[in-house]
Amino acid sequence: MMNDASGKLSTSAKAAPVPAIPMFEIATQYQGLRWEIQNAVKEVLDSTEYIGGATVKRFEEHLGRVAQAQAVAVSSGTDAILAALMALGIGPGDKVITTPFTFFATAGCISRAGATPVFVDIDPSTFLIQTAAVAAAITSGVKAVIPVHLFGQMCEMDALAEVCGKKSVMIIEDAAQCIGAKDSKGRIPAECSRAACLSFYPTKNLGAAGDAGAVLTRDSALAQRLLQTRQHGETSRYHHGFVGGNFRLDAIQCAVLDVKLNYLEKWNTRRRSIAGYYSQRFAGTDVIAPAQIPNTHHVYHQYVVRIPRRDAVRDYLQQNGVGSAIYYPKPLHLQECFASLGYHAGAFVNAERACGEVLALPVFPELTDAQIARVADVLLSFYK
Ligand SMILES: Cc1ncc(COP(=O)(O)O)c(C=O)c1O
């Protein structure tokens, strides 16, 4: 695995020498489930039912039971957001509020739907969108808010739903990084919103063998609309009631995900315990552990610290065989493609500052206790 230019892990083979403790690796997990996954994939191959059909339905039902919502499997997390926006009728002339401190897809999809992203700042300790800033940004033309449950921690959904409900603004959750999480009141994705969008990119807490995603909703009319949206807006065979896309998820990916979903809770538990270990080691040091909202069920898709001299630390970790990554090095309001929106440096100080200070450490569930001890030892030795 390696980081591409956006800071996102890519599965490309050509990489710098793999450090002794990589930021992420999937081989160990795959080896443990190899026969189960290969059998499931073989069944699909033998069935020749590659698009739609029983395997897709089985995975959607399984995911729906786990997530307590209706699940519509789609081709990626990005397409989940785009399909949700399209299915909810958000388009030209509409504004959608979101955070500038997220993966590009969140805002990219707003633009692709023809709407305009409106950025608001994050909380400096949790990195999550500020509810008060959302409230202040709701002006005419704002149709929706996309909160991002960044790094595996959910935004406080009741507070956000109250703010949005009063102004008839829809909530679409970017839950790409938080499958299995709960907020401090036990709210889960899709409980307080129109829809929640999941990503099953291979490095996610639940990762496919390629690109994959899903939209969760508790609204059965919207679920029906999403099924049509992922199939070119087809309302009956060769009749298109509206324009959608090809956002279908292959049966082979559904077969892989159906197997792996059985292990999600165990993997999330291990991620939480690794995070707990790190936070205990970093208490009272120069390394600022990620803030966890009290009583929240954080699933640590990423364990992201803030540190002085971040880039020097990262080099030092690399030299000592410890992988790390920067999520995210550049806020979205300062991306070239959004220049026409007219934001400038200084617009969102918390997000901009986070971009210069954050460092993600390895937190994937297959890490051994010895490896996580070494990550903490090496990091803390920088400051000695
Ligand atoms: C916050 C966030 N939103 C959206 C996405 C897009 O998901 P995908 O890569 O599956 O298209 C990702 C995943 O990279 C993400 O982390």
Tab-separated table of C-alpha atoms and ligand atoms in Angstrom:
chain	number	residue	atom	x	y	z
A	1	MET	CA	0.000	0.000	0.000
A	2	MET	CA	1.146	3.548	-0.563
A	3	ASN	CA	-0.150	7.066	-0.273
A	4	ASP	CA	-1.199	8.792	-3.428
A	5	ALA	CA	-0.975	12.529	-3.914
A	6	SER	CA	-4.256	13.162	-2.070
A	7	GLY	CA	-2.946	11.442	1.023
A	8	LYS	CA	-5.387	8.605	0.483
A	9	LEU	CA	-4.017	5.072	0.556
A	10	SER	CA	-3.829	3.493	-2.845
A	11	THR	CA	-3.521	-0.194	-3.613
A	12	SER	CA	-0.983	0.379	-6.360
A	13	ALA	CA	1.996	-1.991	-6.229
A	14	LYS	CA	4.734	0.534	-7.067
A	15	ALA	CA	5.585	2.052	-3.728
A	16	ALA	CA	8.461	3.270	-1.628
A	17	PRO	CA	10.088	0.419	0.362
A	18	VAL	CA	7.435	-0.970	2.705
A	19	PRO	CA	8.233	0.079	6.268
A	20	ALA	CA	8.510	-2.601	8.958
A	21	ILE	CA	5.164	-1.448	10.327
A	22	PRO	CA	3.151	-0.191	7.388
A	23	MET	CA	0.391	2.363	7.658
A	24	PHE	CA	-1.909	-0.321	6.339
A	25	GLU	CA	-1.725	-3.817	4.906
A	26	ILE	CA	-4.525	-6.150	3.837
A	27	ALA	CA	-2.534	-9.333	3.280
A	28	THR	CA	-2.838	-10.659	6.848
A	29	GLN	CA	-6.581	-10.156	6.941
A	30	TYR	CA	-6.990	-11.707	3.518
A	31	GLN	CA	-4.878	-14.762	4.390
A	32	GLY	CA	-7.057	-15.414	7.435
A	33	LEU	CA	-10.255	-15.368	5.342
A	34	ARG	CA	-8.849	-16.645	2.076
A	35	TRP	CA	-10.868	-19.843	1.755
A	36	GLU	CA	-14.117	-18.237	2.837
A	37	ILE	CA	-13.690	-15.346	0.412
A	38	GLN	CA	-12.496	-17.503	-2.458
A	39	ASN	CA	-15.431	-19.893	-2.043
A	40	ALA	CA	-17.883	-16.992	-1.999
A	41	VAL	CA	-16.326	-15.480	-5.128
A	42	LYS	CA	-16.238	-18.873	-6.856
A	43	GLU	CA	-19.948	-19.292	-6.198
A	44	VAL	CA	-20.636	-16.028	-8.006
A	45	LEU	CA	-18.365	-16.966	-10.890
A	46	ASP	CA	-20.056	-20.339	-11.248
A	47	SER	CA	-23.509	-18.776	-11.052
A	48	THR	CA	-22.618	-16.326	-13.861
A	49	GLU	CA	-24.970	-13.866	-12.144
A	50	TYR	CA	-22.426	-11.048	-12.128
A	51	ILE	CA	-24.709	-8.001	-12.046
A	52	GLY	CA	-27.585	-7.798	-9.580
A	53	GLY	CA	-29.266	-11.001	-8.454
A	54	ALA	CA	-29.199	-13.108	-5.314
A	55	THR	CA	-25.699	-12.262	-4.036
A	56	VAL	CA	-26.277	-8.522	-4.207
A	57	LYS	CA	-29.643	-8.942	-2.480
A	58	ARG	CA	-28.150	-11.170	0.221
A	59	PHE	CA	-25.431	-8.643	1.024
A	60	GLU	CA	-27.898	-5.742	1.039
A	61	GLU	CA	-30.136	-7.612	3.467
A	62	HIS	CA	-27.192	-8.541	5.669
A	63	LEU	CA	-25.921	-4.964	5.722
A	64	GLY	CA	-29.443	-3.688	6.338
A	65	ARG	CA	-29.809	-5.924	9.400
A	66	VAL	CA	-26.450	-4.828	10.801
A	67	ALA	CA	-27.044	-1.136	10.046
A	68	GLN	CA	-30.758	-1.134	10.975
A	69	ALA	CA	-31.715	0.539	7.718
A	70	GLN	CA	-32.409	-0.329	4.112
A	71	ALA	CA	-29.135	-0.720	2.254
A	72	VAL	CA	-28.587	-0.032	-1.431
A	73	ALA	CA	-25.210	-1.311	-2.628
A	74	VAL	CA	-23.430	0.997	-5.044
A	75	SER	CA	-20.151	1.156	-6.923
A	76	SER	CA	-18.152	3.275	-4.421
A	77	GLY	CA	-18.467	5.625	-1.471
A	78	THR	CA	-18.211	8.493	-3.920
A	79	ASP	CA	-21.106	7.146	-5.959
A	80	ALA	CA	-23.082	6.628	-2.744
A	81	ILE	CA	-22.888	10.387	-2.060
A	82	LEU	CA	-23.612	11.325	-5.664
A	83	ALA	CA	-26.541	8.897	-5.901
A	84	ALA	CA	-27.996	10.166	-2.602
A	85	LEU	CA	-27.807	13.783	-3.801
A	86	MET	CA	-29.380	12.866	-7.142
A	87	ALA	CA	-32.104	10.738	-5.554
A	88	LEU	CA	-32.996	13.604	-3.219
A	89	GLY	CA	-33.273	15.976	-6.149
A	90	ILE	CA	-30.364	18.218	-5.224
A	91	GLY	CA	-28.939	20.009	-8.222
A	92	PRO	CA	-28.251	23.341	-9.925
A	93	GLY	CA	-29.167	26.367	-7.820
A	94	ASP	CA	-28.945	24.420	-4.559
A	95	LYS	CA	-26.320	24.906	-1.879
A	96	VAL	CA	-25.002	22.104	0.305
A	97	ILE	CA	-23.072	22.770	3.509
A	98	THR	CA	-20.111	20.562	4.366
A	99	THR	CA	-16.685	20.518	5.975
A	100	PRO	CA	-13.468	21.532	4.231
A	101	PHE	CA	-11.553	18.904	6.259
A	102	THR	CA	-12.535	15.661	4.547
A	103	PHE	CA	-11.674	13.481	1.597
A	104	PHE	CA	-12.313	15.262	-1.686
A	105	ALA	CA	-15.316	13.136	-2.661
A	106	THR	CA	-17.647	14.810	-0.157
A	107	ALA	CA	-17.498	18.190	-1.859
A	108	GLY	CA	-16.665	16.813	-5.311
A	109	CYS	CA	-20.036	15.061	-5.402
A	110	ILE	CA	-21.899	18.241	-4.436
A	111	SER	CA	-20.346	19.932	-7.469
A	112	ARG	CA	-20.948	16.949	-9.727
A	113	ALA	CA	-24.631	17.033	-8.763
A	114	GLY	CA	-24.624	20.633	-10.050
A	115	ALA	CA	-25.004	22.174	-6.576
A	116	THR	CA	-22.610	24.532	-4.788
A	117	PRO	CA	-20.563	23.438	-1.774
A	118	VAL	CA	-20.701	25.822	1.187
A	119	PHE	CA	-17.880	25.137	3.607
A	120	VAL	CA	-17.951	25.739	7.353
A	121	ASP	CA	-15.172	25.207	9.874
A	122	ILE	CA	-14.484	22.211	12.084
A	123	ASP	CA	-14.132	21.820	15.812
A	124	PRO	CA	-10.370	21.990	16.474
A	125	SER	CA	-10.327	19.052	18.867
A	126	THR	CA	-12.621	16.506	17.196
A	127	PHE	CA	-12.053	17.625	13.562
A	128	LEU	CA	-15.837	17.357	13.053
A	129	ILE	CA	-18.034	20.023	11.465
A	130	GLN	CA	-19.253	22.627	13.991
A	131	THR	CA	-23.003	22.494	14.478
A	132	ALA	CA	-23.158	26.187	15.377
A	133	ALA	CA	-21.297	27.058	12.180
A	134	VAL	CA	-23.763	24.955	10.186
A	135	ALA	CA	-26.655	26.830	11.810
A	136	ALA	CA	-25.068	30.164	10.916
A	137	ALA	CA	-24.496	29.103	7.305
A	138	ILE	CA	-28.093	28.072	6.611
A	139	THR	CA	-29.318	30.796	4.292
A	140	SER	CA	-31.772	30.660	1.413
A	141	GLY	CA	-30.786	28.126	-1.201
A	142	VAL	CA	-29.263	25.711	1.304
A	143	LYS	CA	-30.984	22.373	0.676
A	144	ALA	CA	-28.776	19.950	2.550
A	145	VAL	CA	-25.890	19.439	4.934
A	146	ILE	CA	-23.339	16.671	4.584
A	147	PRO	CA	-21.682	16.063	7.944
A	148	VAL	CA	-18.641	13.794	7.732
A	149	HIS	CA	-18.107	11.326	10.555
A	150	LEU	CA	-14.393	11.746	10.213
A	151	PHE	CA	-11.863	9.085	11.192
A	152	GLY	CA	-14.642	6.872	12.631
A	153	GLN	CA	-16.198	9.301	15.104
A	154	MET	CA	-19.779	10.429	14.558
A	155	CYS	CA	-20.932	14.025	14.744
A	156	GLU	CA	-23.582	14.634	17.405
A	157	MET	CA	-26.623	13.905	15.292
A	158	ASP	CA	-29.451	15.113	17.566
A	159	ALA	CA	-27.993	18.608	17.720
A	160	LEU	CA	-27.452	18.716	13.979
A	161	ALA	CA	-30.920	17.328	13.255
A	162	GLU	CA	-32.458	19.999	15.467
A	163	VAL	CA	-30.651	22.796	13.629
A	164	CYS	CA	-31.510	21.372	10.206
A	165	GLY	CA	-35.062	20.340	11.075
A	166	LYS	CA	-36.007	23.887	12.026
A	167	LYS	CA	-34.930	25.149	8.607
A	168	SER	CA	-36.156	22.167	6.543
A	169	VAL	CA	-32.626	21.348	5.473
A	170	MET	CA	-31.922	17.692	4.634
A	171	ILE	CA	-29.044	15.780	6.202
A	172	ILE	CA	-27.039	13.317	4.136
A	173	GLU	CA	-24.344	11.682	6.234
A	174	ASP	CA	-20.914	10.957	4.825
A	175	ALA	CA	-20.467	7.793	6.849
A	176	ALA	CA	-17.651	6.508	4.621
A	177	GLN	CA	-15.314	6.133	7.601
A	178	CYS	CA	-17.667	5.169	10.415
A	179	ILE	CA	-19.462	1.879	9.843
A	180	GLY	CA	-20.260	0.464	13.281
A	181	ALA	CA	-19.976	3.815	15.107
A	182	LYS	CA	-22.522	5.455	17.406
A	183	ASP	CA	-22.705	9.015	18.656
A	184	SER	CA	-22.873	9.876	22.356
A	185	LYS	CA	-26.628	9.257	22.447
A	186	GLY	CA	-26.339	5.940	20.646
A	187	ARG	CA	-27.462	7.351	17.271
A	188	ILE	CA	-26.222	5.400	14.260
A	189	PRO	CA	-25.845	6.381	10.593
A	190	ALA	CA	-29.180	6.920	8.793
A	191	GLU	CA	-31.087	7.222	12.073
A	192	CYS	CA	-31.278	11.038	12.087
A	193	SER	CA	-30.830	11.788	8.384
A	194	ARG	CA	-32.356	11.111	5.000
A	195	ALA	CA	-29.455	8.873	4.022
A	196	ALA	CA	-25.980	7.796	5.091
A	197	CYS	CA	-23.253	6.954	2.608
A	198	LEU	CA	-20.721	4.187	3.224
A	199	SER	CA	-17.443	3.421	1.487
A	200	PHE	CA	-15.977	-0.069	1.264
A	201	TYR	CA	-12.668	1.061	-0.233
A	202	PRO	CA	-10.203	-1.745	0.616
A	203	THR	CA	-8.606	0.113	3.540
A	204	LYS	CA	-11.910	1.012	5.210
A	205	ASN	CA	-13.089	-0.760	8.394
A	206	LEU	CA	-15.148	-2.959	6.059
A	207	GLY	CA	-13.188	-3.179	2.831
A	208	ALA	CA	-14.099	-4.804	-0.488
A	209	ALA	CA	-11.671	-6.289	-2.999
A	210	GLY	CA	-11.919	-3.116	-5.054
A	211	ASP	CA	-14.221	-0.119	-5.102
A	212	ALA	CA	-17.594	-0.460	-3.389
A	213	GLY	CA	-20.075	1.524	-1.313
A	214	ALA	CA	-23.666	1.642	-0.090
A	215	VAL	CA	-26.396	4.094	0.790
A	216	LEU	CA	-28.368	3.471	3.978
A	217	THR	CA	-31.803	4.931	4.539
A	218	ARG	CA	-34.819	4.320	6.737
A	219	ASP	CA	-37.159	5.805	4.137
A	220	SER	CA	-38.458	3.043	1.867
A	221	ALA	CA	-39.585	5.460	-0.873
A	222	LEU	CA	-36.062	6.886	-0.958
A	223	ALA	CA	-34.576	3.368	-1.013
A	224	GLN	CA	-36.721	2.652	-4.075
A	225	ARG	CA	-35.573	5.891	-5.709
A	226	LEU	CA	-31.937	4.974	-4.956
A	227	LEU	CA	-32.385	1.578	-6.621
A	228	GLN	CA	-33.624	3.434	-9.704
A	229	THR	CA	-30.869	6.044	-9.454
A	230	ARG	CA	-28.149	3.377	-9.563
A	231	GLN	CA	-29.776	1.966	-12.705
A	232	HIS	CA	-29.952	5.106	-14.893
A	233	GLY	CA	-33.201	6.310	-13.334
A	234	GLU	CA	-34.993	3.301	-14.776
A	235	THR	CA	-38.576	3.199	-13.469
A	236	SER	CA	-39.504	0.117	-15.516
A	237	ARG	CA	-37.475	-1.773	-18.097
A	238	TYR	CA	-36.161	0.757	-20.663
A	239	HIS	CA	-38.325	3.539	-19.236
A	240	HIS	CA	-36.326	6.263	-17.536
A	241	GLY	CA	-38.276	8.510	-15.212
A	242	PHE	CA	-35.209	10.614	-14.465
A	243	VAL	CA	-31.503	10.649	-15.160
A	244	GLY	CA	-29.441	8.450	-12.863
A	245	GLY	CA	-26.221	6.600	-13.487
A	246	ASN	CA	-24.649	3.185	-13.505
A	247	PHE	CA	-23.898	2.990	-9.803
A	248	ARG	CA	-24.378	-0.774	-9.459
A	249	LEU	CA	-22.102	-2.860	-7.266
A	250	ASP	CA	-20.798	-6.115	-8.778
A	251	ALA	CA	-21.986	-9.389	-7.266
A	252	ILE	CA	-18.360	-10.445	-6.696
A	253	GLN	CA	-17.790	-7.450	-4.397
A	254	CYS	CA	-21.034	-8.203	-2.574
A	255	ALA	CA	-19.867	-11.789	-2.002
A	256	VAL	CA	-16.584	-10.568	-0.479
A	257	LEU	CA	-18.328	-7.977	1.678
A	258	ASP	CA	-20.963	-10.454	2.842
A	259	VAL	CA	-18.191	-12.649	4.264
A	260	LYS	CA	-16.239	-9.775	5.798
A	261	LEU	CA	-19.267	-8.121	7.393
A	262	ASN	CA	-19.349	-11.012	9.890
A	263	TYR	CA	-15.995	-9.847	11.271
A	264	LEU	CA	-16.641	-6.106	11.372
A	265	GLU	CA	-17.457	-5.874	15.042
A	266	LYS	CA	-14.396	-7.884	16.050
A	267	TRP	CA	-12.188	-5.680	13.844
A	268	ASN	CA	-13.733	-2.480	15.203
A	269	THR	CA	-13.161	-3.704	18.761
A	270	ARG	CA	-9.486	-4.271	17.986
A	271	ARG	CA	-9.194	-0.815	16.396
A	272	ARG	CA	-10.712	0.719	19.530
A	273	SER	CA	-8.332	-1.129	21.772
A	274	ILE	CA	-5.281	-0.098	19.704
A	275	ALA	CA	-6.498	3.508	19.891
A	276	GLY	CA	-6.968	3.190	23.657
A	277	TYR	CA	-3.414	1.917	23.999
A	278	TYR	CA	-1.970	4.773	21.933
A	279	SER	CA	-3.959	7.424	23.802
A	280	GLN	CA	-2.754	6.079	27.119
A	281	ARG	CA	0.871	6.138	25.904
A	282	PHE	CA	0.554	9.697	24.583
A	283	ALA	CA	-1.164	11.198	27.630
A	284	GLY	CA	0.931	14.031	29.039
A	285	THR	CA	3.411	14.032	26.111
A	286	ASP	CA	3.960	16.332	23.118
A	287	VAL	CA	1.700	14.088	21.066
A	288	ILE	CA	-1.912	15.235	21.237
A	289	ALA	CA	-4.144	12.170	21.104
A	290	PRO	CA	-7.420	12.451	19.160
A	291	ALA	CA	-10.291	13.828	21.236
A	292	GLN	CA	-13.094	11.362	21.750
A	293	ILE	CA	-16.508	12.821	22.549
A	294	PRO	CA	-17.606	11.314	25.909
A	295	ASN	CA	-19.823	8.213	25.510
A	296	THR	CA	-19.353	8.079	21.760
A	297	HIS	CA	-18.582	4.750	20.092
A	298	HIS	CA	-15.631	5.708	17.920
A	299	VAL	CA	-14.503	3.019	15.471
A	300	TYR	CA	-11.103	4.535	14.685
A	301	HIS	CA	-10.981	4.224	10.938
A	302	GLN	CA	-7.954	6.422	11.510
A	303	TYR	CA	-6.029	7.272	14.642
A	304	VAL	CA	-4.972	10.857	14.032
A	305	VAL	CA	-2.722	12.789	16.396
A	306	ARG	CA	-1.705	16.436	16.274
A	307	ILE	CA	1.944	17.076	16.769
A	308	PRO	CA	4.493	19.852	16.688
A	309	ARG	CA	6.992	19.553	13.775
A	310	ARG	CA	4.716	17.086	11.998
A	311	ASP	CA	6.706	16.685	8.787
A	312	ALA	CA	9.975	16.047	10.628
A	313	VAL	CA	8.200	13.482	12.804
A	314	ARG	CA	6.834	11.744	9.773
A	315	ASP	CA	10.311	11.458	8.226
A	316	TYR	CA	11.656	10.172	11.529
A	317	LEU	CA	8.945	7.490	11.729
A	318	GLN	CA	9.673	6.447	8.169
A	319	GLN	CA	13.413	6.181	8.861
A	320	ASN	CA	12.580	3.984	11.839
A	321	GLY	CA	10.297	1.648	9.971
A	322	VAL	CA	6.933	3.069	11.001
A	323	GLY	CA	4.399	4.063	8.375
A	324	SER	CA	2.131	7.075	8.806
A	325	ALA	CA	-0.090	9.240	6.622
A	326	ILE	CA	-1.486	12.754	6.449
A	327	TYR	CA	-5.251	13.042	6.293
A	328	TYR	CA	-5.630	15.670	4.933
A	329	PRO	CA	-2.801	17.928	3.818
A	330	LYS	CA	-4.933	20.565	2.053
A	331	PRO	CA	-8.426	21.759	2.971
A	332	LEU	CA	-11.066	21.595	0.288
A	333	HIS	CA	-11.881	25.315	0.234
A	334	LEU	CA	-8.325	25.961	-0.981
A	335	GLN	CA	-8.348	23.329	-3.739
A	336	GLU	CA	-7.744	24.718	-7.200
A	337	CYS	CA	-10.966	23.225	-8.571
A	338	PHE	CA	-12.987	25.257	-6.052
A	339	ALA	CA	-11.205	28.575	-6.677
A	340	SER	CA	-14.328	29.985	-8.290
A	341	LEU	CA	-16.162	29.626	-4.965
A	342	GLY	CA	-14.004	32.528	-3.746
A	343	TYR	CA	-12.599	31.150	-0.479
A	344	HIS	CA	-9.171	32.297	0.665
A	345	ALA	CA	-6.549	31.146	3.169
A	346	GLY	CA	-7.676	32.134	6.644
A	347	ALA	CA	-11.353	31.429	5.944
A	348	PHE	CA	-11.423	28.311	8.132
A	349	VAL	CA	-8.565	28.495	10.584
A	350	ASN	CA	-9.290	25.252	12.423
A	351	ALA	CA	-9.340	23.188	9.250
A	352	GLU	CA	-6.252	24.916	7.867
A	353	ARG	CA	-4.340	24.422	11.090
A	354	ALA	CA	-5.339	20.756	11.286
A	355	CYS	CA	-3.950	20.195	7.783
A	356	GLY	CA	-0.525	21.299	9.009
A	357	GLU	CA	-0.516	19.316	12.255
A	358	VAL	CA	-2.284	15.994	11.803
A	359	LEU	CA	-0.596	12.648	11.465
A	360	ALA	CA	-2.373	9.306	11.148
A	361	LEU	CA	-0.707	6.298	12.756
A	362	PRO	CA	-1.206	2.618	11.871
A	363	VAL	CA	-4.429	1.346	13.480
A	364	PHE	CA	-5.546	-1.583	11.327
A	365	PRO	CA	-6.843	-4.530	13.380
A	366	GLU	CA	-4.171	-7.063	12.421
A	367	LEU	CA	-1.383	-5.060	14.109
A	368	THR	CA	0.210	-7.031	16.927
A	369	ASP	CA	0.677	-5.698	20.443
A	370	ALA	CA	4.439	-5.607	19.825
A	371	GLN	CA	3.904	-3.497	16.694
A	372	ILE	CA	1.693	-0.926	18.383
A	373	ALA	CA	4.138	-0.678	21.281
A	374	ARG	CA	6.874	-0.009	18.736
A	375	VAL	CA	4.812	2.691	16.982
A	376	ALA	CA	4.352	4.509	20.299
A	377	ASP	CA	7.995	3.981	21.348
A	378	VAL	CA	9.356	5.346	18.086
A	379	LEU	CA	7.025	8.331	18.041
A	380	LEU	CA	7.753	9.298	21.638
A	381	SER	CA	11.522	8.829	21.129
A	382	PHE	CA	11.452	11.727	18.659
A	383	TYR	CA	10.779	14.141	21.500
A	384	LYS	CA	13.400	12.779	23.887
B	1	LIG	C1	-14.908	10.842	4.107
B	1	LIG	C2	-14.965	10.105	2.807
B	1	LIG	N1	-15.928	10.409	1.932
B	1	LIG	C3	-16.047	9.773	0.767
B	1	LIG	C4	-15.162	8.779	0.405
B	1	LIG	C5	-15.283	8.176	-0.941
B	1	LIG	O1	-15.338	6.775	-0.931
B	1	LIG	P1	-14.745	5.915	-2.133
B	1	LIG	O2	-13.263	5.993	-2.092
B	1	LIG	O3	-15.257	4.531	-1.823
B	1	LIG	O4	-15.308	6.443	-3.391
B	1	LIG	C6	-14.155	8.407	1.293
B	1	LIG	C7	-13.222	7.318	0.985
B	1	LIG	O5	-12.165	7.429	0.542
B	1	LIG	C8	-14.033	9.101	2.520
B	1	LIG	O6	-13.066	8.804	3.377
